[in-house]
Amino acid sequence: MIFDVKQAIIDRLRATKRENIETVVEYIEKNGFFSYHCHHHHHYDGGLADHAWQTYQIAQRLDAERCASNPNAQKLNEDSIAICTLLHDFCDCSGMRDLFSRGKHGIRSAVISNNMMSGKSLEIAIKRWIPSANFEFCLTSADILFAKPSKNIFISALKYAELEPEECWYCGDGIKPDVYGASACGIAPVLLDVKSSTPLEFRNDNICKKYLTVNNWNVMKDYIEDLDFLEQS
């Protein structure tokens, strides 16, 4: 008997009938969730999905055991268990983890975020999410009371990093806060557009004359590696 993990995960996510769940399914299908290996274990093609399904099964069993041992215990919502476990390594499928780990290879990186958390708190949260991340610092709107697309938050980040705008890229998934905000400071913006059918392209509009667009962080990682190769040639 052949068990189709991919279809089982998709069917279970769709069964939750949560708002925008089809968008999530489309995203993970498009961005390698069912073909990538897992970051700490299951190091084989498709290992990420296998790990997700096994985690879901373990969570179901643990919840059943908890309720069986305590008559007063309230059973967790089945759909919430499914979403939390099946998507707990959601960030791996877009290449985000590999891209953010490039600090090991001489690529400096940091975070600028519109967030109610302080930069230090966000840094702790990210480390739990992506242990291999090598960010020099996290700067949030809560730290300086300015939010993207304000120039102030980008300028503050440049001062922290002791870099000039032309030495940096800024990657984000929002046109106004990320592309326009970075561009206004002279930083080269990179837009993540997961709905684009084109892996990599340069776009322009009335506000930003030129910005790089990728539909997957793996594309950005490959682009950086190609630039590294050209510089070394």
Short mmCIF file of C-alpha atoms in Angstrom, two decimals:
data_model
loop_
_atom_site.label_atom_id
_atom_site.label_comp_id
_atom_site.label_asym_id
_atom_site.label_seq_id
_atom_site.Cartn_x
_atom_site.Cartn_y
_atom_site.Cartn_z
CA MET A 1 0.00 0.00 0.00
CA ILE A 2 1.43 3.36 -1.06
CA PHE A 3 0.56 6.29 1.19
CA ASP A 4 0.41 9.68 -0.54
CA VAL A 5 1.70 12.13 2.10
CA LYS A 6 1.28 15.12 -0.19
CA GLN A 7 -2.39 14.44 -0.86
CA ALA A 8 -3.02 13.59 2.79
CA ILE A 9 -1.59 16.95 3.92
CA ILE A 10 -3.50 18.89 1.28
CA ASP A 11 -6.77 17.11 2.08
CA ARG A 12 -6.34 17.69 5.81
CA LEU A 13 -5.58 21.39 5.38
CA ARG A 14 -8.58 21.83 3.07
CA ALA A 15 -10.78 19.99 5.58
CA THR A 16 -10.19 22.80 8.09
CA LYS A 17 -12.10 25.14 5.76
CA ARG A 18 -10.18 28.04 7.26
CA GLU A 19 -10.21 31.36 5.44
CA ASN A 20 -7.54 31.56 2.70
CA ILE A 21 -6.50 27.93 3.20
CA GLU A 22 -6.48 27.45 -0.59
CA THR A 23 -3.89 30.22 -0.83
CA VAL A 24 -1.74 28.35 1.69
CA VAL A 25 -2.11 25.08 -0.23
CA GLU A 26 -1.20 26.80 -3.49
CA TYR A 27 1.83 28.39 -1.86
CA ILE A 28 3.28 25.21 -0.38
CA GLU A 29 2.72 23.31 -3.63
CA LYS A 30 4.49 26.01 -5.60
CA ASN A 31 7.37 26.56 -3.20
CA GLY A 32 8.78 23.10 -2.60
CA PHE A 33 7.10 21.98 0.61
CA PHE A 34 6.63 18.47 -0.80
CA SER A 35 10.09 18.10 -2.33
CA TYR A 36 12.50 19.69 0.18
CA HIS A 37 14.37 17.93 2.95
CA CYS A 38 13.88 18.85 6.59
CA HIS A 39 16.42 21.16 8.24
CA HIS A 40 17.38 19.05 11.28
CA HIS A 41 16.39 15.50 10.22
CA HIS A 42 14.62 13.67 7.39
CA HIS A 43 17.47 14.67 5.08
CA TYR A 44 15.99 13.45 1.81
CA ASP A 45 13.74 14.84 -0.91
CA GLY A 46 10.23 14.99 0.48
CA GLY A 47 11.49 14.77 4.06
CA LEU A 48 9.91 18.08 5.04
CA ALA A 49 6.41 16.82 4.23
CA ASP A 50 7.06 13.45 5.90
CA HIS A 51 8.19 15.24 9.05
CA ALA A 52 5.11 17.47 9.01
CA TRP A 53 2.73 14.52 8.72
CA GLN A 54 4.51 12.55 11.45
CA THR A 55 4.38 15.58 13.76
CA TYR A 56 0.65 15.85 13.13
CA GLN A 57 0.16 12.18 14.02
CA ILE A 58 2.22 12.55 17.20
CA ALA A 59 0.22 15.62 18.26
CA GLN A 60 -3.05 13.76 17.74
CA ARG A 61 -1.82 10.84 19.83
CA LEU A 62 -0.51 13.04 22.64
CA ASP A 63 -3.78 14.96 22.83
CA ALA A 64 -5.77 11.71 22.97
CA GLU A 65 -3.50 10.37 25.73
CA ARG A 66 -3.82 13.63 27.69
CA CYS A 67 -7.61 13.48 27.56
CA ALA A 68 -7.66 9.78 28.46
CA SER A 69 -5.55 10.38 31.57
CA ASN A 70 -7.60 13.36 32.74
CA PRO A 71 -11.42 13.15 32.49
CA ASN A 72 -11.66 16.92 32.99
CA ALA A 73 -9.27 17.76 30.17
CA GLN A 74 -10.71 19.56 27.17
CA LYS A 75 -9.77 18.13 23.79
CA LEU A 76 -7.87 20.50 21.52
CA ASN A 77 -9.47 21.66 18.31
CA GLU A 78 -8.59 19.11 15.60
CA ASP A 79 -8.25 21.72 12.88
CA SER A 80 -5.92 23.82 15.03
CA ILE A 81 -3.76 20.77 15.67
CA ALA A 82 -3.59 20.14 11.93
CA ILE A 83 -2.64 23.69 11.00
CA CYS A 84 -0.06 24.12 13.79
CA THR A 85 1.69 20.82 13.14
CA LEU A 86 1.46 20.45 9.36
CA LEU A 87 2.68 24.01 8.83
CA HIS A 88 5.12 24.35 11.73
CA ASP A 89 8.08 24.33 9.31
CA PHE A 90 6.23 26.44 6.76
CA CYS A 91 9.20 28.80 6.38
CA ASP A 92 11.42 26.02 5.01
CA CYS A 93 9.47 25.61 1.80
CA SER A 94 10.34 29.00 0.31
CA GLY A 95 14.09 28.84 0.86
CA MET A 96 13.84 31.41 3.63
CA ARG A 97 15.97 29.43 6.05
CA ASP A 98 18.80 28.90 3.54
CA LEU A 99 18.79 32.55 2.51
CA PHE A 100 18.82 33.84 6.07
CA SER A 101 21.67 31.51 6.97
CA ARG A 102 24.01 33.05 4.42
CA GLY A 103 25.70 35.13 7.11
CA LYS A 104 27.94 32.11 7.50
CA HIS A 105 29.26 32.76 3.99
CA GLY A 106 30.11 36.42 4.41
CA ILE A 107 26.71 37.92 3.57
CA ARG A 108 25.72 40.34 6.32
CA SER A 109 22.04 40.43 7.16
CA ALA A 110 19.64 42.18 9.53
CA VAL A 111 15.91 42.65 10.05
CA ILE A 112 13.80 45.80 9.72
CA SER A 113 10.21 45.21 10.79
CA ASN A 114 6.99 47.07 11.47
CA ASN A 115 6.33 45.29 14.74
CA MET A 116 5.03 45.93 18.22
CA MET A 117 7.82 43.72 19.58
CA SER A 118 11.20 45.24 20.36
CA GLY A 119 14.11 44.28 18.16
CA LYS A 120 15.58 42.13 20.94
CA SER A 121 12.30 40.26 21.44
CA LEU A 122 11.95 39.73 17.70
CA GLU A 123 15.51 38.41 17.55
CA ILE A 124 14.69 35.80 20.22
CA ALA A 125 11.54 34.78 18.33
CA ILE A 126 13.41 34.43 15.04
CA LYS A 127 16.12 32.33 16.65
CA ARG A 128 13.45 29.89 17.79
CA TRP A 129 11.97 29.89 14.30
CA ILE A 130 15.24 29.79 12.32
CA PRO A 131 18.08 28.69 14.65
CA SER A 132 20.63 28.98 11.85
CA ALA A 133 19.82 32.64 11.13
CA ASN A 134 22.79 34.99 11.47
CA PHE A 135 21.25 38.43 11.74
CA GLU A 136 23.50 41.16 13.10
CA PHE A 137 20.51 42.94 14.62
CA CYS A 138 16.74 43.31 14.47
CA LEU A 139 15.28 46.81 14.34
CA THR A 140 11.54 47.35 14.74
CA SER A 141 9.16 50.28 14.63
CA ALA A 142 8.70 49.81 18.39
CA ASP A 143 12.39 50.65 18.89
CA ILE A 144 12.45 53.99 17.09
CA LEU A 145 8.74 54.93 16.80
CA PHE A 146 8.93 55.13 13.01
CA ALA A 147 7.53 52.49 10.65
CA LYS A 148 8.18 51.53 7.05
CA PRO A 149 7.98 53.16 4.54
CA SER A 150 9.41 56.05 6.63
CA LYS A 151 13.02 56.81 5.74
CA ASN A 152 13.87 57.03 9.42
CA ILE A 153 13.75 53.30 10.09
CA PHE A 154 15.93 52.50 7.07
CA ILE A 155 18.41 55.26 7.94
CA SER A 156 18.61 53.95 11.51
CA ALA A 157 19.38 50.48 10.20
CA LEU A 158 22.13 51.84 7.95
CA LYS A 159 23.69 53.59 10.95
CA TYR A 160 23.54 50.37 12.99
CA ALA A 161 25.25 48.48 10.16
CA GLU A 162 27.68 51.31 9.36
CA LEU A 163 26.90 50.95 5.67
CA GLU A 164 25.96 53.23 2.81
CA PRO A 165 22.63 52.71 1.00
CA GLU A 166 24.30 51.57 -2.21
CA GLU A 167 25.98 48.73 -0.30
CA CYS A 168 22.67 47.14 0.66
CA TRP A 169 19.65 45.22 -0.58
CA TYR A 170 16.34 45.26 1.22
CA CYS A 171 14.10 42.22 0.75
CA GLY A 172 10.38 42.27 1.55
CA ASP A 173 6.94 41.32 0.28
CA GLY A 174 5.24 44.72 0.30
CA ILE A 175 5.36 47.33 -2.45
CA LYS A 176 4.77 50.43 -0.34
CA PRO A 177 6.57 49.62 2.93
CA ASP A 178 9.44 47.61 1.46
CA VAL A 179 10.09 48.58 -2.15
CA TYR A 180 9.16 52.26 -1.92
CA GLY A 181 10.61 52.68 1.57
CA ALA A 182 13.98 51.17 0.69
CA SER A 183 14.15 52.88 -2.70
CA ALA A 184 13.53 56.30 -1.16
CA CYS A 185 16.74 55.85 0.86
CA GLY A 186 18.81 54.66 -2.08
CA ILE A 187 18.73 51.01 -1.00
CA ALA A 188 18.16 48.46 -3.78
CA PRO A 189 14.77 46.81 -3.08
CA VAL A 190 13.91 43.16 -3.73
CA LEU A 191 10.23 42.22 -3.80
CA LEU A 192 8.97 38.73 -2.98
CA ASP A 193 5.90 38.10 -5.14
CA VAL A 194 4.79 34.51 -4.58
CA LYS A 195 1.96 34.89 -7.09
CA SER A 196 4.32 35.70 -9.96
CA SER A 197 4.83 33.02 -12.59
CA THR A 198 8.25 34.47 -13.41
CA PRO A 199 11.01 33.35 -11.01
CA LEU A 200 13.10 36.52 -11.38
CA GLU A 201 12.54 39.78 -13.18
CA PHE A 202 13.19 43.50 -12.91
CA ARG A 203 10.12 45.72 -12.63
CA ASN A 204 9.49 49.44 -12.54
CA ASP A 205 6.64 51.83 -11.86
CA ASN A 206 6.03 55.55 -11.43
CA ILE A 207 7.58 55.60 -7.96
CA CYS A 208 10.43 53.11 -8.19
CA LYS A 209 12.32 53.05 -11.48
CA LYS A 210 13.83 49.60 -11.05
CA TYR A 211 13.48 46.80 -8.51
CA LEU A 212 14.23 43.09 -8.52
CA THR A 213 11.30 40.71 -8.05
CA VAL A 214 11.53 37.02 -7.14
CA ASN A 215 8.73 34.52 -6.54
CA ASN A 216 10.71 32.37 -4.10
CA TRP A 217 13.57 33.04 -1.68
CA ASN A 218 15.47 30.14 -3.26
CA VAL A 219 15.59 32.20 -6.45
CA MET A 220 17.17 35.06 -4.50
CA LYS A 221 19.66 32.66 -2.92
CA ASP A 222 20.65 31.35 -6.37
CA TYR A 223 20.92 34.92 -7.68
CA ILE A 224 23.32 35.83 -4.86
CA GLU A 225 25.37 32.71 -5.49
CA ASP A 226 25.61 33.56 -9.19
CA LEU A 227 26.85 37.04 -8.29
CA ASP A 228 29.40 35.50 -5.92
CA PHE A 229 30.62 33.27 -8.75
CA LEU A 230 30.94 36.19 -11.15
CA GLU A 231 32.90 38.24 -8.61
CA GLN A 232 35.30 35.36 -8.03
CA SER A 233 35.79 34.64 -11.74
#
